[in-house]
Coordinates of C-alpha atoms and ligand atoms in Angstrom, one line a residue:
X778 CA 95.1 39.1 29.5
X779 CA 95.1 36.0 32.2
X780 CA 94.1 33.7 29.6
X781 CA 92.9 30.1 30.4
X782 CA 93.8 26.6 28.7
X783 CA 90.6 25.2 27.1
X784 CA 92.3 21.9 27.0
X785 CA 92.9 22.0 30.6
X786 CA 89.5 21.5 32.7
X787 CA 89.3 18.5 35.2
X788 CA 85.3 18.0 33.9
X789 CA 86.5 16.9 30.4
X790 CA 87.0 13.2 31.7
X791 CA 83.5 13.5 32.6
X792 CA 81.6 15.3 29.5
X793 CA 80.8 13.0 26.7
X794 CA 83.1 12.7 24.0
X795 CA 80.6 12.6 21.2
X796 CA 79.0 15.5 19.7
X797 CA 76.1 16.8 20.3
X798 CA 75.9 15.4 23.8
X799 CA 79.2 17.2 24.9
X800 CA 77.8 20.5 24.2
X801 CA 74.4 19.3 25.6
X802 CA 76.3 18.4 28.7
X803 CA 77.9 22.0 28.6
X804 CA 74.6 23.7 28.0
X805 CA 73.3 22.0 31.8
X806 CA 76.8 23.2 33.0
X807 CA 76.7 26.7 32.3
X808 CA 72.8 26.8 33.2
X809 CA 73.9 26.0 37.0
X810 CA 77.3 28.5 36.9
X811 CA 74.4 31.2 35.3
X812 CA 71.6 30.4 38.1
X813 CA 74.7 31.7 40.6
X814 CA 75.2 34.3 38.9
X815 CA 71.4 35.3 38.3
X816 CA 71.5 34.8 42.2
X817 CA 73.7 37.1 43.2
X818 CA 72.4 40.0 40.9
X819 CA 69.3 39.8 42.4
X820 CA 67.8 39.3 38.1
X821 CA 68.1 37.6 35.3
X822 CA 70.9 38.3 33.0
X823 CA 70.4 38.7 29.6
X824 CA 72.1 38.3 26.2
X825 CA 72.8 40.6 22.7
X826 CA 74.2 39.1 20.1
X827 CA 75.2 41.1 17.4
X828 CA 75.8 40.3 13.8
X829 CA 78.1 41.3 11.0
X830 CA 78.6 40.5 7.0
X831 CA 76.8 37.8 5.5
X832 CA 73.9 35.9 5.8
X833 CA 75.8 32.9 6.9
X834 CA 76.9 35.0 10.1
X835 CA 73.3 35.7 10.4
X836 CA 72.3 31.7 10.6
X837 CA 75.0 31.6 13.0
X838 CA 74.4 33.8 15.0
X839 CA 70.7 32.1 15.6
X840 CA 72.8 29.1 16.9
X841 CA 74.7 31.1 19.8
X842 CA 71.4 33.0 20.2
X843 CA 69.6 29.1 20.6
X844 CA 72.4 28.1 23.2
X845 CA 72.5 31.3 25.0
X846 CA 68.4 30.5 25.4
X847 CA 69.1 27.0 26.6
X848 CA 71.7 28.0 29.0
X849 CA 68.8 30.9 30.9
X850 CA 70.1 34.2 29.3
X851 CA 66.8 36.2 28.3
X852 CA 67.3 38.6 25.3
X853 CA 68.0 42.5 25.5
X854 CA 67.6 44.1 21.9
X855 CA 70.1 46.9 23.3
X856 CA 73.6 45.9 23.5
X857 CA 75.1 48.4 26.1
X858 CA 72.4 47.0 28.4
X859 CA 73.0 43.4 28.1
X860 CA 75.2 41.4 30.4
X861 CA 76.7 38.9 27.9
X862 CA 77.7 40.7 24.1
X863 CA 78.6 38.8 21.6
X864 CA 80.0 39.7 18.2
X865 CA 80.0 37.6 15.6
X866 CA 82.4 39.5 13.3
X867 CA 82.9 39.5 9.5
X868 CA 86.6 40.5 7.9
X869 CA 85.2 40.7 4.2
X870 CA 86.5 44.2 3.8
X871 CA 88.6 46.4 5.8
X872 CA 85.9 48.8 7.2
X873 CA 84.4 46.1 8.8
X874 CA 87.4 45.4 11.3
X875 CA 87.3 49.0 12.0
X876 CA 83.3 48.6 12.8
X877 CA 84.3 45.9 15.4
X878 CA 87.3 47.7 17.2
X879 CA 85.2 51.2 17.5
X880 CA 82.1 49.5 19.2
X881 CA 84.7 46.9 21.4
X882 CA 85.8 50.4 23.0
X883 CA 83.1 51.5 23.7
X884 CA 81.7 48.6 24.5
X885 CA 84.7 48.2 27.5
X886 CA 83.8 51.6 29.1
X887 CA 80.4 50.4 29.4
X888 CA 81.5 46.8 31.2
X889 CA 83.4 49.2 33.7
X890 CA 80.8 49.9 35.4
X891 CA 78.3 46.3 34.9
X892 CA 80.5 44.0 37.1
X893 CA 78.3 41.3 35.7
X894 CA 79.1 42.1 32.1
X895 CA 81.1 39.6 29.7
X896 CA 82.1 40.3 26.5
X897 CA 82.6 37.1 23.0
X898 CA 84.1 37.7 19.9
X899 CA 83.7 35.4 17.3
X900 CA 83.1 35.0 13.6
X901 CA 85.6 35.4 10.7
X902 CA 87.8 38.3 12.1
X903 CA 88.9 36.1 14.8
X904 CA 90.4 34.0 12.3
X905 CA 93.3 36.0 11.7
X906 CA 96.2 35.7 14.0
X907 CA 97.4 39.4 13.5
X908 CA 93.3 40.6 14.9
X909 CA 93.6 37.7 17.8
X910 CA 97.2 39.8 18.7
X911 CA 95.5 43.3 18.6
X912 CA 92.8 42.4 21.1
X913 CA 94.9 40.6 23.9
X914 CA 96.9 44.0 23.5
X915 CA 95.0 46.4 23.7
X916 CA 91.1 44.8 24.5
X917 CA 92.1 42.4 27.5
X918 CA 88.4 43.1 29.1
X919 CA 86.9 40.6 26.2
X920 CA 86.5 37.7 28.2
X921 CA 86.3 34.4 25.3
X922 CA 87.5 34.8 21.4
X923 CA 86.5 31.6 19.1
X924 CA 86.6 30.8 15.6
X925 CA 84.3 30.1 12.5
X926 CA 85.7 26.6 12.8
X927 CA 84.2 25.5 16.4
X928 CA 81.6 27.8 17.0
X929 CA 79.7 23.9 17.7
X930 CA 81.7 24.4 21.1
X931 CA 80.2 27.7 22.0
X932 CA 78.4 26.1 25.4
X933 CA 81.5 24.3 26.1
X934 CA 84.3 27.6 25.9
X935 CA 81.5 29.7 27.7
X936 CA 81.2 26.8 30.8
X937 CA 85.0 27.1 30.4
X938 CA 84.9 31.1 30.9
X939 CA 82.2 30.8 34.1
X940 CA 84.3 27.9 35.7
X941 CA 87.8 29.5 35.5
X942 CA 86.8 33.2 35.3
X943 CA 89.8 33.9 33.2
X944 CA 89.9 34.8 28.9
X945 CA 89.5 31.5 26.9
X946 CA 90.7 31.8 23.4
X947 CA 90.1 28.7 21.2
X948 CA 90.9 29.2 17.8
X949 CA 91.2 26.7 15.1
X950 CA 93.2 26.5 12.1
X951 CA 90.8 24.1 9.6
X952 CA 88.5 21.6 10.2
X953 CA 86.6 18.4 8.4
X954 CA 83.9 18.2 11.1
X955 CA 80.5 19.4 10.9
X956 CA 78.0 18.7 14.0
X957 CA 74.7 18.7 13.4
X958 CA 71.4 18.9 15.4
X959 CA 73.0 21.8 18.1
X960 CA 70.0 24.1 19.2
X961 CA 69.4 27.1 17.1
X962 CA 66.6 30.3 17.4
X963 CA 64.7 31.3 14.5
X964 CA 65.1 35.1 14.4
X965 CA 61.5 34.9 11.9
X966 CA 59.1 32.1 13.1
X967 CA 58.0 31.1 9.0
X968 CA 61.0 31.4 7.4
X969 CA 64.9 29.9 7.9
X970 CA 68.3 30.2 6.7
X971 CA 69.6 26.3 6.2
X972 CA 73.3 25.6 5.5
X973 CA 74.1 23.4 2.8
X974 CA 77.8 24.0 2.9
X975 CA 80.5 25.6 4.8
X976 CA 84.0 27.0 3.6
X977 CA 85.2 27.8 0.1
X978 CA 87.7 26.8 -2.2
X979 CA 87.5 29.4 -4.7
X980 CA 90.7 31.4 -3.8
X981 CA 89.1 34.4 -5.8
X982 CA 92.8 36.2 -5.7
X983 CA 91.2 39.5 -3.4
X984 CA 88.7 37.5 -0.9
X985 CA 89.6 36.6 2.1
X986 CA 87.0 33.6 2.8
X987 CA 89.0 30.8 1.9
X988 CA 91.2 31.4 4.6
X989 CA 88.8 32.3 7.2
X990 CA 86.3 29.6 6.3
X991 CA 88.6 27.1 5.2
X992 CA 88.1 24.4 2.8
X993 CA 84.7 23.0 1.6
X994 CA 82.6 21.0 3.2
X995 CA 78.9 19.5 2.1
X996 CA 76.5 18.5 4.4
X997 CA 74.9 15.5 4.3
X998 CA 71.7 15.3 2.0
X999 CA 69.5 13.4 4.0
X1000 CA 70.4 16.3 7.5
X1001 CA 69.5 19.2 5.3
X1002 CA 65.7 17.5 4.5
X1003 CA 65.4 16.4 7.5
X1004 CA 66.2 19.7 9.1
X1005 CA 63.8 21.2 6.3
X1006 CA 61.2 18.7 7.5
X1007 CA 61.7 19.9 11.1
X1008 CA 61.5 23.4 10.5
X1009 CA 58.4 23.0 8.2
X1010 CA 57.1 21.5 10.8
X1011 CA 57.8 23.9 12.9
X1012 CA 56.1 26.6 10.4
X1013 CA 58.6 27.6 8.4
X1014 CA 57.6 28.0 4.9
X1015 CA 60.6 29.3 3.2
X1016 CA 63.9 28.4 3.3
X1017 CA 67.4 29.8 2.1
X1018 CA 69.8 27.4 1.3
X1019 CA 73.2 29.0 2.2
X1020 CA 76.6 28.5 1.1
X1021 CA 79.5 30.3 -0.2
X1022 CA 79.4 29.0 -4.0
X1023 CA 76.2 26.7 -3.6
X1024 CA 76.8 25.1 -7.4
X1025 CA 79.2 23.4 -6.2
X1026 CA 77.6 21.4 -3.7
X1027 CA 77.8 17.6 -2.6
X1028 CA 81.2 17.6 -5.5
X1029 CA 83.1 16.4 -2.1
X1030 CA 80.4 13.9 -0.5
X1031 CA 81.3 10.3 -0.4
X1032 CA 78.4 9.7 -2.6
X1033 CA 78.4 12.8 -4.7
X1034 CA 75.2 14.7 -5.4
X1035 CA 74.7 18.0 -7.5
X1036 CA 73.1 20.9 -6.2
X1037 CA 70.2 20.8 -8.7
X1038 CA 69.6 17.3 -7.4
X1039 CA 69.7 18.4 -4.1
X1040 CA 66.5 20.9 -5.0
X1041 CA 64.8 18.9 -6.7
X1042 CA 64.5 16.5 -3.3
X1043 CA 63.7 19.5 -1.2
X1044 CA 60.9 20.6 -3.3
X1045 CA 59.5 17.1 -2.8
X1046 CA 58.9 18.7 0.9
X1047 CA 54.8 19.1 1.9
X1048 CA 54.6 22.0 3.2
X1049 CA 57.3 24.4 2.0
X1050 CA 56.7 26.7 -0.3
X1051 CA 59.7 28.7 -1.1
X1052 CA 63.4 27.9 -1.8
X1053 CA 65.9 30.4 -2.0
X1054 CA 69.5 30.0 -2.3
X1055 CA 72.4 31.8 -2.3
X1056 CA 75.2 32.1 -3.6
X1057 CA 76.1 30.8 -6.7
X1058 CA 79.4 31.4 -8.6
X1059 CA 78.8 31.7 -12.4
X1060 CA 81.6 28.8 -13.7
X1061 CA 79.7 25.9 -11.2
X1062 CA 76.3 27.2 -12.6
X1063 CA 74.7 24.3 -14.9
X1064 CA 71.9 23.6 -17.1
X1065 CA 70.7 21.1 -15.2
X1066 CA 70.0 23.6 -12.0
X1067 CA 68.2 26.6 -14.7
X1068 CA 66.6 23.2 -15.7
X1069 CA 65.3 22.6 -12.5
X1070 CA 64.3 26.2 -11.4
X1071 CA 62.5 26.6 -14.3
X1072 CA 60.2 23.6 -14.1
X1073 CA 59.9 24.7 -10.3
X1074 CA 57.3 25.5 -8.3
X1075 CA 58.8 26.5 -4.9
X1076 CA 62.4 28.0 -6.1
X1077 CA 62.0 31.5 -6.3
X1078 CA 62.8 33.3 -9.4
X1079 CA 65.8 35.6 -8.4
X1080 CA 69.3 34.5 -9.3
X1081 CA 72.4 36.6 -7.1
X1082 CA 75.3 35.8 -9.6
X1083 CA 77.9 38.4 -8.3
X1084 CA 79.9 39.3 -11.9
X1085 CA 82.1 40.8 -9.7
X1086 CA 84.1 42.6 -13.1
X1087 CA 83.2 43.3 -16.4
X1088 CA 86.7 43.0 -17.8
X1089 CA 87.8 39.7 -19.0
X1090 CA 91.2 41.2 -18.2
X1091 CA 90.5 41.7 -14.3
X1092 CA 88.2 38.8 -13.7
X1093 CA 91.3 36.1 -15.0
X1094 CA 93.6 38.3 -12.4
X1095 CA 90.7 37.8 -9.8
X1096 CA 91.1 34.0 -11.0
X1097 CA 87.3 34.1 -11.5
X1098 CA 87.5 31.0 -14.5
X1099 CA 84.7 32.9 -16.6
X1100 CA 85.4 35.7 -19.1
X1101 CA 82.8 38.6 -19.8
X1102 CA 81.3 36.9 -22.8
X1103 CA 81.1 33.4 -21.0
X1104 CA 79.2 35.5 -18.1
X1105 CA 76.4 37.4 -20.7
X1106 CA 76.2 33.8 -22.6
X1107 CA 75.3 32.5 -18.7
X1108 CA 72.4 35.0 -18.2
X1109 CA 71.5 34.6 -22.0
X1110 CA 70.0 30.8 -21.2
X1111 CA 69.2 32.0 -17.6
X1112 CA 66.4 34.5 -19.2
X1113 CA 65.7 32.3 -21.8
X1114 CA 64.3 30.1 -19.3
X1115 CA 62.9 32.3 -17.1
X1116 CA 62.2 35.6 -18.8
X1117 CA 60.8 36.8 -15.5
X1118 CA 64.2 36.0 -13.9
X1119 CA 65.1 38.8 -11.0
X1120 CA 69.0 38.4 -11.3
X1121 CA 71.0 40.3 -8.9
X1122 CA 75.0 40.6 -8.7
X1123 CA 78.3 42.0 -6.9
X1124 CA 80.7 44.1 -8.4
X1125 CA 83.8 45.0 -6.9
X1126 CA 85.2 48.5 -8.1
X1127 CA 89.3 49.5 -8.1
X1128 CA 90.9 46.1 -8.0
X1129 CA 94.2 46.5 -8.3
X1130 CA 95.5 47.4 -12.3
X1131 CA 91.6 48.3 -13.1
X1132 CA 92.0 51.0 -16.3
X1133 CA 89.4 52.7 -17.3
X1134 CA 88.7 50.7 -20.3
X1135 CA 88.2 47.8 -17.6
X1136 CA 85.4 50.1 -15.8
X1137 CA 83.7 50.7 -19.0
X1138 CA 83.4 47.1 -19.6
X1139 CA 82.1 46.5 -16.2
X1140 CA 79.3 49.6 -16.9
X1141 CA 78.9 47.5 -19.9
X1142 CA 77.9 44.2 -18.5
X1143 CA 75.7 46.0 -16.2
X1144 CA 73.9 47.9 -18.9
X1145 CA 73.7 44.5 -21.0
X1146 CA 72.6 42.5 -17.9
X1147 CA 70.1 45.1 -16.1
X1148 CA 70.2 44.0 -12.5
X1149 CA 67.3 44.2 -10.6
X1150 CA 69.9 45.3 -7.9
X1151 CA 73.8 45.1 -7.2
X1152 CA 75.8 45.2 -4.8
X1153 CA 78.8 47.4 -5.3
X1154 CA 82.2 47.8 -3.4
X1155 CA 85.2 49.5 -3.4
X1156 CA 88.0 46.9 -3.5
X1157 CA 89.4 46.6 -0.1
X1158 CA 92.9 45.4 0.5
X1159 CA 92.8 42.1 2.4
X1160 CA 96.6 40.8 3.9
X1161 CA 97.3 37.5 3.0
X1162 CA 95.8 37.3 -0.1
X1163 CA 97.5 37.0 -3.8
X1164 CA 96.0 40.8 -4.6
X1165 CA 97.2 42.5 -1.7
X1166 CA 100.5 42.5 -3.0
X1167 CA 99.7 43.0 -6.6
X1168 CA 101.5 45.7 -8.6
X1169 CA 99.3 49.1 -9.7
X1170 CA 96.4 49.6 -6.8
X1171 CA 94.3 51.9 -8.1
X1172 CA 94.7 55.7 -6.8
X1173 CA 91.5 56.5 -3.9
X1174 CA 90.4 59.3 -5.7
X1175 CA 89.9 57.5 -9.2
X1176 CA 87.9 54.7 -7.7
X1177 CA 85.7 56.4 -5.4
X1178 CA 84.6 58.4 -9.4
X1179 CA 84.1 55.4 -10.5
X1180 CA 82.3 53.8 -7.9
X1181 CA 80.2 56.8 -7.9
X1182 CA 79.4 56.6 -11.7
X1183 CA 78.5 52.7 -11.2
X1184 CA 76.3 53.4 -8.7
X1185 CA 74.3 55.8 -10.2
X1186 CA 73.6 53.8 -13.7
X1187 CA 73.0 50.6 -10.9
X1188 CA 70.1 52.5 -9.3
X1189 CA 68.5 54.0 -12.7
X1190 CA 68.2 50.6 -13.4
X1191 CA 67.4 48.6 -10.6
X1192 CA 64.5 51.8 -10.5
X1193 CA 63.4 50.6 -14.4
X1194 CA 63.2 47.0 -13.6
X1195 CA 61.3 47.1 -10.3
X1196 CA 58.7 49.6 -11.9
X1197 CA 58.0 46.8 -15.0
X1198 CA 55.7 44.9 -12.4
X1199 CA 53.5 47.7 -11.3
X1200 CA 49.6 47.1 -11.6
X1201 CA 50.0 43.3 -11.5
X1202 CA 48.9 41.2 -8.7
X1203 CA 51.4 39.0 -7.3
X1204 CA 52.0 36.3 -4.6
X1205 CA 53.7 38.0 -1.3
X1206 CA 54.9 36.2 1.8
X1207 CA 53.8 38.6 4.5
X1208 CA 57.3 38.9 6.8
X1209 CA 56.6 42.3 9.2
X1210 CA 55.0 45.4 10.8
X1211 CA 56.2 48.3 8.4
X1212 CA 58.9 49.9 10.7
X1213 CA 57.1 53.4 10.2
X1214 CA 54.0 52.8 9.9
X1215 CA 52.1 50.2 11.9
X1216 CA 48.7 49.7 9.6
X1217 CA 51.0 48.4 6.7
X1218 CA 52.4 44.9 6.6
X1219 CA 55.7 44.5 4.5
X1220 CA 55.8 41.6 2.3
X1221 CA 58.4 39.9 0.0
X1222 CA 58.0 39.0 -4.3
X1223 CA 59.6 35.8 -5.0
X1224 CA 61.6 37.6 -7.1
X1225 CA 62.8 39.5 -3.9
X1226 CA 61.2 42.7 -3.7
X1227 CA 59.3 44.2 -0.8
X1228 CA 55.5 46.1 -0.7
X1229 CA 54.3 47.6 2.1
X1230 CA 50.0 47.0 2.2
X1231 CA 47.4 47.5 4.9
X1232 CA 47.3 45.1 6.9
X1233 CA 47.9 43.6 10.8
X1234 CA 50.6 41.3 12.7
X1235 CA 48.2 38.9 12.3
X1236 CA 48.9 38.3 8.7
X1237 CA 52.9 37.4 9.1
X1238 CA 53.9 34.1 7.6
X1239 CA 50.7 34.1 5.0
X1240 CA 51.0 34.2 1.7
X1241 CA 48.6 37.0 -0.1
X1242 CA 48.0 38.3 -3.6
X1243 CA 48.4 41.6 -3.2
X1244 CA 47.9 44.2 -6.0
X1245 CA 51.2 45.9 -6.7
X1246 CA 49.8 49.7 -7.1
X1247 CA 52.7 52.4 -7.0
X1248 CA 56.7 51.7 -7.4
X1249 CA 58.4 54.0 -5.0
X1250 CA 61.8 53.2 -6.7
X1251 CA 62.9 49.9 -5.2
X1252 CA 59.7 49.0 -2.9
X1253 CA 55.7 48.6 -4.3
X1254 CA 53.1 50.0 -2.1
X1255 CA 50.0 47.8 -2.7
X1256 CA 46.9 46.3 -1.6
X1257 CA 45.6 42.9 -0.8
X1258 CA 44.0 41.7 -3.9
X1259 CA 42.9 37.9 -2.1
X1260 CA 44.6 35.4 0.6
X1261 CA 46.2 32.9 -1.0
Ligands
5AD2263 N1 87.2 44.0 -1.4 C1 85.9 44.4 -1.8 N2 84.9 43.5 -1.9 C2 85.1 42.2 -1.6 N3 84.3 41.2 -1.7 C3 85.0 40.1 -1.3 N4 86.2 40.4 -1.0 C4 86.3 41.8 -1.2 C5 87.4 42.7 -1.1 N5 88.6 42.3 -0.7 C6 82.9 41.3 -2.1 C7 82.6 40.4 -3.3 C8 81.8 39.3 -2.8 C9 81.1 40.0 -1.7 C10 80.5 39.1 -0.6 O1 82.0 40.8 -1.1 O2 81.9 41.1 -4.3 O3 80.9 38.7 -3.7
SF4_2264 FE1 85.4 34.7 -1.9 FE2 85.4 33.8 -4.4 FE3 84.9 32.1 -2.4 FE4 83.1 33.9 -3.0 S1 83.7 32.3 -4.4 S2 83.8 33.4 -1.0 S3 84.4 35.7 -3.6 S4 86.8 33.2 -2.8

């Protein structure tokens, strides 16, 4: 790879030091390097971004996709004909780095023969020095790699890339900064992801986050409203508040806030009408927050508490700071507050010394708990963390049986709690044409779920009180009872 020296271009003295405006000033850079090249192709080029993991990729992922718009790229849905890829990568587990490097190759034969083709990589992957190695090995056609830290400088690497038409890589180790008010493109027009925090400080001994998304940072109070404001303005009516372990929010502010304070000023907004958030680690969760949600209007009523274990055992290994009975005690006053609490978790199967008594316990809490719907994974092995090199990692063949065995119980009764609503009428957000069927509309529960319902494009973003008349399993079909 003939990489380049980000640090090195003679326009720095002239780009603004202060962010936004450098990236601004970036944006009208690469604008006039992509006109050229527009030029010269005799079309315009176009973009595909494509995401991995978690929903935090997802939101940023609408902020290259905002830049990219800025800078003249036109979207292409269909990544081997797009000119510029980008892939915003997730390291979670394992099979996810595997995901990357299969389409990468494929991706390279393809740019063999587009001479206009560029390739970005960035996201949590990049992150690790050992992946960054890998690809200037053996990918040396990817033409810029960044980081989860500065993916605020997207504009600026990318005007770096057209200028020197060498590899940038610009990867950073931690950072304090946050920049707000960068462009960003709403993949749904009535409803937005909003970050409330970045980075975790957790250490949960098998995730891989921490180090990836370094420490944690709060936003500022007063940007989140008034990017709520703006985006209700701009019609969205529901937003989810995202961050790693969202209870824990504003603890590191110079004027420290709690999270359940923090709701209680964005439900103060006109015009919104749902609040979502996600996720929340059961040792930050308070009163004070089921407090709030329960005297709520706008906060949905779906909790994602991932239990992760159901052995007191495993979860102190997993340095979790809760113990089985601490977690059923949690969702005790949760459903005593809100009997009609959807609460949803993450279980991780096979961590390393799991017995089989563990895995019982873990079938336990979920049998005690009923989840409307969990999440379940094999435990994947993650370098650089304190349980990759624990002793006694659990044979394939025993956890793939048990995983097999939690899944099942996991569906029978995410299948029993979705059917308890059928024949009522509830309020639905109306989000998108059914993808088989173009008469039906699907729609979202605030406690999560979907129905499908007759109905038209026109209807997307309006809330309706539609008549929940059949439970297929883990969807409603119904029909529109009145508009809301
Ligand atoms: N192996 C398997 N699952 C993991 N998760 C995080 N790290 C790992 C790992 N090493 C799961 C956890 C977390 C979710 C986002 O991913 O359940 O809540
Ligand atoms: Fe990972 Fe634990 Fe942080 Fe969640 S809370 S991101 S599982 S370290």
């Amino acid at each position: 790879m003939n990489e380049y020296s980000v640090h090195n271009t003679e326009q720095e003295a002239a780009a603004p030091v202060c962010e936004p405006e450098r990236q601004y000033y970036y944006i009208e850079k690469a604008k006039a390097y992509l006109e050229k090249m527009s030029e010269a192709a005799g079309r315009p080029l176009t973009f595909c971004v494509t995401t991995f993991g978690c929903q935090m990729n997802a939101r940023d992922s609408e902020k290259l996709t905002g830049i990219l718009e800025r800078i003249g790229y036109v979207e292409e849905p269909d990544e081997e004909k797009a000119d510029f890829v980008i892939y915003n990568t997730c390291t979670v587990r394992e099979n996810a780095n595997q995901r990357v490097y299969g389409r990468l190759g494929q991706l390279g034969r393809i740019k063999k023969k587009n001479p206009h083709m560029m390739i970005a990589l960035c996201g949590c992957m990049m992150q690790e020095p050992e992946v960054v190695e890998k690809l200037k090995k053996s990918y040396p056609f990817v033409d810029l790699i960044f980081g989860t830290h500065n993916i605020f400088k997207f504009a600026e690497l990318l005007a770096t890339r057209m200028e020197s038409g060498r590899t940038v890589i610009d990867i950073w180790k931690d950072t304090d900064k946050i920049v707000e008010d960068l462009p960003s493109e709403r993949k749904y027009p009535f409803k937005s992801g909003v970050n409330i925090m970045f980075g975790c400080n957790n250490f949960c001994s098998y995730c891989i986050v921490p180090y990836v998304r370094g420490r944690e940072r709060s936003r500022d109070p007063k940007a989140i409203i008034r990017e709520i404001e703006r985006l209700v303005a701009d019609g969205v009516v529901e937003v989810m508040l995202l961050g790693q372990n969202v209870n824990s929010y504003g603890k590191t502010l110079e004027h420290p806030i709690s999270f359940a304070e923090l709701l209680q000023e964005i439900e103060k907004i006109d015009g919104l009408e749902r609040i979502r958030f996600m996720t929340s680690h059961p040792k930050d969760l308070s009163d004070d927050l089921i407090r709030v949600m329960a005297d709520s209007k706008k906060i949905c009523r779906h909790l994602h508490l991932p239990v992760q274990s159901g052995s007191t055992r495993i979860l102190e290994k997993m340095n979790r700071r809760y113990t089985k009975e601490g977690y059923l005690a949690l969702v005790d006053r949760i459903r005593t507050a809100m009997p009609d609490i959807s609460l949803t978790t993450d279980i991780i199967v096979g961590f390393p010394g799991e017995t089989e008594e563990d895995f019982l316990e873990t079938m336990d809490v979920v049998k005690k708990v009923g989840y409307d719907s969990a999440f379940t994974f094999i435990y994947s092995k993650r370098t650089g963390t304190p349980a990759a090199v624990m002793e006694d990692q659990v044979p394939e063949a025993v956890v793939k049986d048990r995983f097999n065995c939690l899944l099942q119980v996991v569906q029978e009764i995410s299948a029993q709690r979705c059917a308890i609503h059928e024949g009522t009428v509830q309020t639905v957000l109306a989000e998108s044409v059914n993808d088989h069927d173009s008469s039906l509309i699907t729609g979202r529960l605030g406690n999560n779920l979907l129905v499908h319902f007759p109905g038209d494009a026109s209807m997307i973003g309006k809330f309706y009180h539609v008549h929940l008349r059949e439970c297929r399993g883990f969807y409603y079909l119904g029909e529109i009872a009145s508009e809301d």
